[in-house]
mmCIF file of C-alpha atoms in Angstrom:
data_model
loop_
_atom_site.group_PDB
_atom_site.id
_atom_site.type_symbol
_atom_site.label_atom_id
_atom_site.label_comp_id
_atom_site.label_asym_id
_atom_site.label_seq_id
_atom_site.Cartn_x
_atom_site.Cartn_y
_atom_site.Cartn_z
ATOM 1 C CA UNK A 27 124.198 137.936 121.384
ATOM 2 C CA UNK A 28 124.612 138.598 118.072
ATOM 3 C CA UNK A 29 122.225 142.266 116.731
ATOM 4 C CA UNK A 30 121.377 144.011 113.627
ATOM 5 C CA UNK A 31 119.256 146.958 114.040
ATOM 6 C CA UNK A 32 117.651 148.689 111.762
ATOM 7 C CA UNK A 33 116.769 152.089 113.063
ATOM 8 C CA UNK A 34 112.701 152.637 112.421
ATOM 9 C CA UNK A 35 110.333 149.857 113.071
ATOM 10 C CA UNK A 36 107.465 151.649 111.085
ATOM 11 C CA UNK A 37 107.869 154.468 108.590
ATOM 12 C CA UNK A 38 105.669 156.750 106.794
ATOM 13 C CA UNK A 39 107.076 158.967 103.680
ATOM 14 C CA UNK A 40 105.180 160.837 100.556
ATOM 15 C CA UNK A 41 105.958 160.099 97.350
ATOM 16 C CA UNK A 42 108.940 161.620 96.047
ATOM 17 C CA UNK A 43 110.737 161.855 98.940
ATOM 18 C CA UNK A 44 114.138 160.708 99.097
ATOM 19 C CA UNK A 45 114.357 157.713 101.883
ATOM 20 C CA UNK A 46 116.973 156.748 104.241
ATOM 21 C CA UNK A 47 116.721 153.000 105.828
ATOM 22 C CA UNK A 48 119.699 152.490 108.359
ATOM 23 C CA UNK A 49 121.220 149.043 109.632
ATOM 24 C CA UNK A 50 123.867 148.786 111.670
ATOM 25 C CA UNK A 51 125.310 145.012 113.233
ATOM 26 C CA UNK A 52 127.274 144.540 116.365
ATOM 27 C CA UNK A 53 129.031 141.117 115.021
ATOM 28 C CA UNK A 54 131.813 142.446 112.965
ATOM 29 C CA UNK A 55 130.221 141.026 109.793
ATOM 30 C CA UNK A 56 131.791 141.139 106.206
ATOM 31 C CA UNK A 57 128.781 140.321 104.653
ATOM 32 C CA UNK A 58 125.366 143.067 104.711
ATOM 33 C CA UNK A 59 122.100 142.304 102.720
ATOM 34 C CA UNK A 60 118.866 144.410 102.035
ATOM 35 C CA UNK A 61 115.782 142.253 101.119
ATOM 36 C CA UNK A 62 111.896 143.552 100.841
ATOM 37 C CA UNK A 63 109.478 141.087 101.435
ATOM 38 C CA UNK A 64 105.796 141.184 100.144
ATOM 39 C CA UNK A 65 103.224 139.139 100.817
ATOM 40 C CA UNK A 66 102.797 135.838 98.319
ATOM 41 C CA UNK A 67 106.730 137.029 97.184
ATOM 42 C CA UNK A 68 108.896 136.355 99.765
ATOM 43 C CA UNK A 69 111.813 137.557 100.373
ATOM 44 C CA UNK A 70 113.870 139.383 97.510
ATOM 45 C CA UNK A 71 117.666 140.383 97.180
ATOM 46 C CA UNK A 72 117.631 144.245 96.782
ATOM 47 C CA UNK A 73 121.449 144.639 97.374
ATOM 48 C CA UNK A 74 124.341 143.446 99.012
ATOM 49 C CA UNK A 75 128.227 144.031 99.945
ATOM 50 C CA UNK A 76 130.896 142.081 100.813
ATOM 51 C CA UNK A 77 133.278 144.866 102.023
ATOM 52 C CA UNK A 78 133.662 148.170 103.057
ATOM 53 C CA UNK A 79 132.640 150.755 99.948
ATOM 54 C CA UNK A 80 132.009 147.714 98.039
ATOM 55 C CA UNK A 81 127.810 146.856 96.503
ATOM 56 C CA UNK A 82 126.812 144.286 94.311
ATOM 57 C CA UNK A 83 123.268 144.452 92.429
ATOM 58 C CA UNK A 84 120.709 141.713 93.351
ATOM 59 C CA UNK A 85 117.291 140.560 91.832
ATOM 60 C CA UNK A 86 115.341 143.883 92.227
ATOM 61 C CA UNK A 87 117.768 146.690 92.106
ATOM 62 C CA UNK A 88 115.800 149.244 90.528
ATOM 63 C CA UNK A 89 114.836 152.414 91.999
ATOM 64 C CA UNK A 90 117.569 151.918 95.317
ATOM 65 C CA UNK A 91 121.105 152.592 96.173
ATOM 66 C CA UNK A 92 122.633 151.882 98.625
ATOM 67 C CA UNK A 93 126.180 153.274 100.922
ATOM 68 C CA UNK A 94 128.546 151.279 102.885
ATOM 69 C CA UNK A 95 131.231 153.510 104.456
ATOM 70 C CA UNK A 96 131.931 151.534 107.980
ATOM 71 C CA UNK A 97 132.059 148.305 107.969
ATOM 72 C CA UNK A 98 128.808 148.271 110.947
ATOM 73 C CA UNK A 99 126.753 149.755 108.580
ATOM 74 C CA UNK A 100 124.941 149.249 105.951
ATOM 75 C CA UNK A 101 122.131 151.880 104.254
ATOM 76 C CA UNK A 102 119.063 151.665 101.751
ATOM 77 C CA UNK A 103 118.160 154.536 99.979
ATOM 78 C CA UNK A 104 115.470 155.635 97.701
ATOM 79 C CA UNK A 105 116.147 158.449 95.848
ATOM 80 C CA UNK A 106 112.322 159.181 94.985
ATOM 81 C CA UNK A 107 110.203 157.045 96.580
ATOM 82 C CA UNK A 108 106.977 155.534 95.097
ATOM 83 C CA UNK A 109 103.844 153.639 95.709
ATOM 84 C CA UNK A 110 105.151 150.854 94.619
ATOM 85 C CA UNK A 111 108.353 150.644 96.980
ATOM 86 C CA UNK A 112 105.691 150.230 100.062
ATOM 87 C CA UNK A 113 107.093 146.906 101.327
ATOM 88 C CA UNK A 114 108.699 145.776 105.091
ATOM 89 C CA UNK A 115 113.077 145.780 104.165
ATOM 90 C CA UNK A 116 114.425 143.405 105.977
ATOM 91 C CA UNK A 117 118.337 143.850 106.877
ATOM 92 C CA UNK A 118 120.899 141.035 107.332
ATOM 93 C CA UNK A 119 123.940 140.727 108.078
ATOM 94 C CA UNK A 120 126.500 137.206 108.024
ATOM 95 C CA UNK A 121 130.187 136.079 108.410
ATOM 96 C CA UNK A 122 132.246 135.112 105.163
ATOM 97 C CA UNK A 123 132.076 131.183 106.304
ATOM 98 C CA UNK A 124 130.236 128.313 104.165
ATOM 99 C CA UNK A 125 127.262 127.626 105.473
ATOM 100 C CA UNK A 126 126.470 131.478 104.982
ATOM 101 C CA UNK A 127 123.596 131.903 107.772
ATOM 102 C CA UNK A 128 122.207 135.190 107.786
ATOM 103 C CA UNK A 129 121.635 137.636 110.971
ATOM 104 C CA UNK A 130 118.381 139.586 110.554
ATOM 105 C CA UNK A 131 116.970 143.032 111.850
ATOM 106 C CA UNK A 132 113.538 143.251 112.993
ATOM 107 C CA UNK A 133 112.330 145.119 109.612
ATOM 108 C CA UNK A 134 111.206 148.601 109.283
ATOM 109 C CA UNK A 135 107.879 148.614 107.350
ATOM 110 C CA UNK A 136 108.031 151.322 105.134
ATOM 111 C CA UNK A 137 104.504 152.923 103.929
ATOM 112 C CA UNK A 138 104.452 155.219 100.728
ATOM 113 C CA UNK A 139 101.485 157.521 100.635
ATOM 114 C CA UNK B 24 112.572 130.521 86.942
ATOM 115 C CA UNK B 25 111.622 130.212 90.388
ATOM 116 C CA UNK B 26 114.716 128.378 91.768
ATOM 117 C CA UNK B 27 113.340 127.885 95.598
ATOM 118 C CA UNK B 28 109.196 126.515 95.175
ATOM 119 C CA UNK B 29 107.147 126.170 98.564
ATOM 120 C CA UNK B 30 103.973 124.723 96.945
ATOM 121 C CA UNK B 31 101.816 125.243 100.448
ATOM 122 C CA UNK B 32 100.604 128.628 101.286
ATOM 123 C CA UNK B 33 99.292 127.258 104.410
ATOM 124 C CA UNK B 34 98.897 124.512 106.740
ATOM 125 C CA UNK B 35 96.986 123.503 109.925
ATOM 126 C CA UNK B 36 98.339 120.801 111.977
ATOM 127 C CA UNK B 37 96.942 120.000 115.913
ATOM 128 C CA UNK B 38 99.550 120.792 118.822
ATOM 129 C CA UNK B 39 101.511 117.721 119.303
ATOM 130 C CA UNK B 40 101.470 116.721 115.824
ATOM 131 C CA UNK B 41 103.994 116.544 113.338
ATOM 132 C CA UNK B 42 104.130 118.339 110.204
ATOM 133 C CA UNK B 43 105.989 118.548 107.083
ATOM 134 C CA UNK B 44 106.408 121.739 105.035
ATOM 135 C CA UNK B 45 107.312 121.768 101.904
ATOM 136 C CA UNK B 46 110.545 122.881 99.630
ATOM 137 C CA UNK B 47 112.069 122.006 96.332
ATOM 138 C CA UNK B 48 114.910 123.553 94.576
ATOM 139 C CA UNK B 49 116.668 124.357 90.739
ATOM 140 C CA UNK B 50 120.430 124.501 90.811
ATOM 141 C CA UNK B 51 122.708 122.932 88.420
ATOM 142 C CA UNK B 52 125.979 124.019 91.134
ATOM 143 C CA UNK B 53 127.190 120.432 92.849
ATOM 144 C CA UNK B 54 128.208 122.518 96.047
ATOM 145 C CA UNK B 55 124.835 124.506 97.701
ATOM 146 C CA UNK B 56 123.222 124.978 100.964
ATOM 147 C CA UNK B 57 119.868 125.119 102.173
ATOM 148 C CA UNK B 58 117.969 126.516 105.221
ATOM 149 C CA UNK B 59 114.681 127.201 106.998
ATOM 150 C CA UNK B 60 113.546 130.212 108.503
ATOM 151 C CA UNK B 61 110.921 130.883 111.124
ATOM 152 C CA UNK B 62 109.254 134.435 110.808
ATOM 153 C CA UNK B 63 106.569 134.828 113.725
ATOM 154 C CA UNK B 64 103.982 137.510 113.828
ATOM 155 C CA UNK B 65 106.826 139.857 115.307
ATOM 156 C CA UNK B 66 108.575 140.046 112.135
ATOM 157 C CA UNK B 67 112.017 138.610 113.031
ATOM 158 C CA UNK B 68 113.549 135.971 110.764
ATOM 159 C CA UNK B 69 114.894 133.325 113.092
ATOM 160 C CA UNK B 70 117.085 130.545 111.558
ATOM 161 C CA UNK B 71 116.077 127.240 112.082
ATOM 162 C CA UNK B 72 118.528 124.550 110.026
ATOM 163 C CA UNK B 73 120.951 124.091 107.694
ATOM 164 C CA UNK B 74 121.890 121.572 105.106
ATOM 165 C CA UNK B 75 124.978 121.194 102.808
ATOM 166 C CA UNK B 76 124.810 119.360 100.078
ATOM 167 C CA UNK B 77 127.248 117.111 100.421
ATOM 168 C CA UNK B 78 126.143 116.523 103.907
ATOM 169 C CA UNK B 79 125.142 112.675 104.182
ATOM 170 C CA UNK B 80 123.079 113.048 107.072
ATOM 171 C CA UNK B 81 119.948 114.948 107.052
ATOM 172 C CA UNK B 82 119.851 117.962 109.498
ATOM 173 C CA UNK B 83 118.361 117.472 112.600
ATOM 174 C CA UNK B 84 118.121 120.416 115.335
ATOM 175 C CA UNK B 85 115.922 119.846 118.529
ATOM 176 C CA UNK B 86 112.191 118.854 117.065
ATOM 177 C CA UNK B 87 113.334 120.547 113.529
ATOM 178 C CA UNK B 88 114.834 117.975 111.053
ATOM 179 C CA UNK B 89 115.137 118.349 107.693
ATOM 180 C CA UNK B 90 114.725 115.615 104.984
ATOM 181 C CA UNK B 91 116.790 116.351 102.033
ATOM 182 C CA UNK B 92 116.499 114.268 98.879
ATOM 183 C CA UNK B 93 118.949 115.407 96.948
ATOM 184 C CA UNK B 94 118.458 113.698 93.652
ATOM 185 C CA UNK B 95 114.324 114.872 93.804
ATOM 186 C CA UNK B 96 115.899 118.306 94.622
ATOM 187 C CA UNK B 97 113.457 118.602 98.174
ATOM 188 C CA UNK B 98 114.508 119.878 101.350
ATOM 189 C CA UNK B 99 111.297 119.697 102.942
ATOM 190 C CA UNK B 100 110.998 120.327 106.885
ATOM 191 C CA UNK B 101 109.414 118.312 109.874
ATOM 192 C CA UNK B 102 108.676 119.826 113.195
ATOM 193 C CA UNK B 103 107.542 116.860 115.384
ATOM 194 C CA UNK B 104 105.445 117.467 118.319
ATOM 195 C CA UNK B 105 104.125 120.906 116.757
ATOM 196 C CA UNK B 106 103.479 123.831 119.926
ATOM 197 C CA UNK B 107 101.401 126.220 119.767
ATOM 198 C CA UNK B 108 104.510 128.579 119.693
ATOM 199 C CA UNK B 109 105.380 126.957 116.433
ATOM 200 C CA UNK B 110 102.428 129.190 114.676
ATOM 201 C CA UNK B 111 104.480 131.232 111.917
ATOM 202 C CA UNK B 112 105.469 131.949 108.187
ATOM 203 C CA UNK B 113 108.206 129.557 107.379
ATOM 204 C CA UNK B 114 111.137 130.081 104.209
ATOM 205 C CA UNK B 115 113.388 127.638 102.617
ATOM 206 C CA UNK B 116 116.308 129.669 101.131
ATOM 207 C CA UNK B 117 119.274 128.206 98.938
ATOM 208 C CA UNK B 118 122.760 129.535 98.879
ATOM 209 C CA UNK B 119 123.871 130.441 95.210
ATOM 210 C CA UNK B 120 126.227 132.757 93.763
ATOM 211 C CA UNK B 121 124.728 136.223 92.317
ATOM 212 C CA UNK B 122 127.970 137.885 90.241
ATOM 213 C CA UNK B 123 130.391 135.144 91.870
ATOM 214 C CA UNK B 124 128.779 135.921 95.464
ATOM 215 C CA UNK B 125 127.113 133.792 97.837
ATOM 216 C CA UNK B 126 123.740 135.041 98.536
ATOM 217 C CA UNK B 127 120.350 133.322 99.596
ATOM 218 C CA UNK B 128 117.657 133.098 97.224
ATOM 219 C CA UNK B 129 113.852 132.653 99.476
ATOM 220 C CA UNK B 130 111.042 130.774 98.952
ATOM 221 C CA UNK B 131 107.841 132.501 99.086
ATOM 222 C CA UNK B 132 106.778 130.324 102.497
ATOM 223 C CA UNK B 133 104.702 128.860 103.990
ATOM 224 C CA UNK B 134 101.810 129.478 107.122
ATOM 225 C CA UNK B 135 101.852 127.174 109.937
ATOM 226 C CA UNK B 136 98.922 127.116 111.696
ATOM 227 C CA UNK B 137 99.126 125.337 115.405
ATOM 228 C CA UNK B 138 95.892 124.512 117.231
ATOM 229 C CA UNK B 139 94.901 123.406 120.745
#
């Protein structure tokens, strides 16, 4: 069966911290996403890479980064978290083919105190 | 713009029932794709369908089909014979190209609400 894990189901950080959120998929996947979702929002594109090393912007890139350095593995980071970065992340993961279906993690809700 | 618009925050519908959620879209690309997700209280974002958009037929998998109308721009979904299990947030999501990448854009969903 195809997995994506994302390594903390809950998380708790101050503000200012810097954050690490770690995804890792089993199916040999080109394709790696990072969304948040909110409630009444949805789910939004944070970032996203096609390739080893490679990272392409989406709708609400501000305040993230993110790394790519094995193909597996994909990570969020927030450099300083704030307040307003509380949100569940939702990792996904999907094969370069045309109907472009997306594998997701389970989420890591991430709580900014 | 909001390019993916699920007008129904929630819905109730009686087990057994059908019910149709639904999903319009804004894309001026002649090749796109569309799909539903189900997101249960346990968080996980299970995929449901899939329709091209040059696909004739509308999508039909087990009790999900989807009835695309492509020149209204709707994609809306119907789950016949709702189950209780059926009780979850659904999204509509459209493939599109972000910087000459395929992504998916969401809707913001939709609650299903199954009763006995």
């Amino acid at each position: 069966d195809v997995k994506v894990t994302q390594s903390s189901r809950y998380l708790v950080k101050r503000t200012g911290e810097k954050v690490f959120l770690e995804c890792v998929q089993d199916m040999d996947h080109e394709n790696m996403f990072w969304y948040r979702q909110d409630p009444g929002l949805g789910l939004r594109l944070i970032y996203f890479s096609y390739d080893v090393k490679m990272k392409e912007k989406g709708d609400i890139p501000e305040g993230y980064s993110v790394s790519r350095e094995k193909k597996e593995r994909f990570s969020l980071i927030l450099e300083s978290a704030s307040t307003n970065q509380t949100s569940m992340y939702l990792c996904a993961s999907s094969l370069v083919q045309s109907n472009e279906k997306l594998f997701f993690g389970s989420g890591t809700q991430l709580s900014v105190l | 713009a909001q390019k993916i618009t699920q007008t129904q925050p929630g819905m109730f519908v009686q087990e057994k029932e059908a019910v149709t959620l639904d999903c319009t879209y804004d894309t001026s690309d002649q090749s796109y794709g569309l799909f539903w997700y189900k997101q249960p209280s346990s968080g996980e974002m299970i995929f449901l369908i899939y329709q091209g958009s040059y696909d004739e037929q509308n999508a039909t998998e087990g009790r999900y089909s989807l009835n695309f109308q492509k020149a209204r721009k709707s994609a809306n979904l119907v789950i016949s014979a709702s189950q209780l299990g059926d009780s979850a947030m659904y999204f509509c999501a459209m493939r599109e190209l972000l910087s000459g990448y395929s992504t998916l854009t969401f809707g913001k969903g939709t609650m299903l609400l199954v009763s006995p």
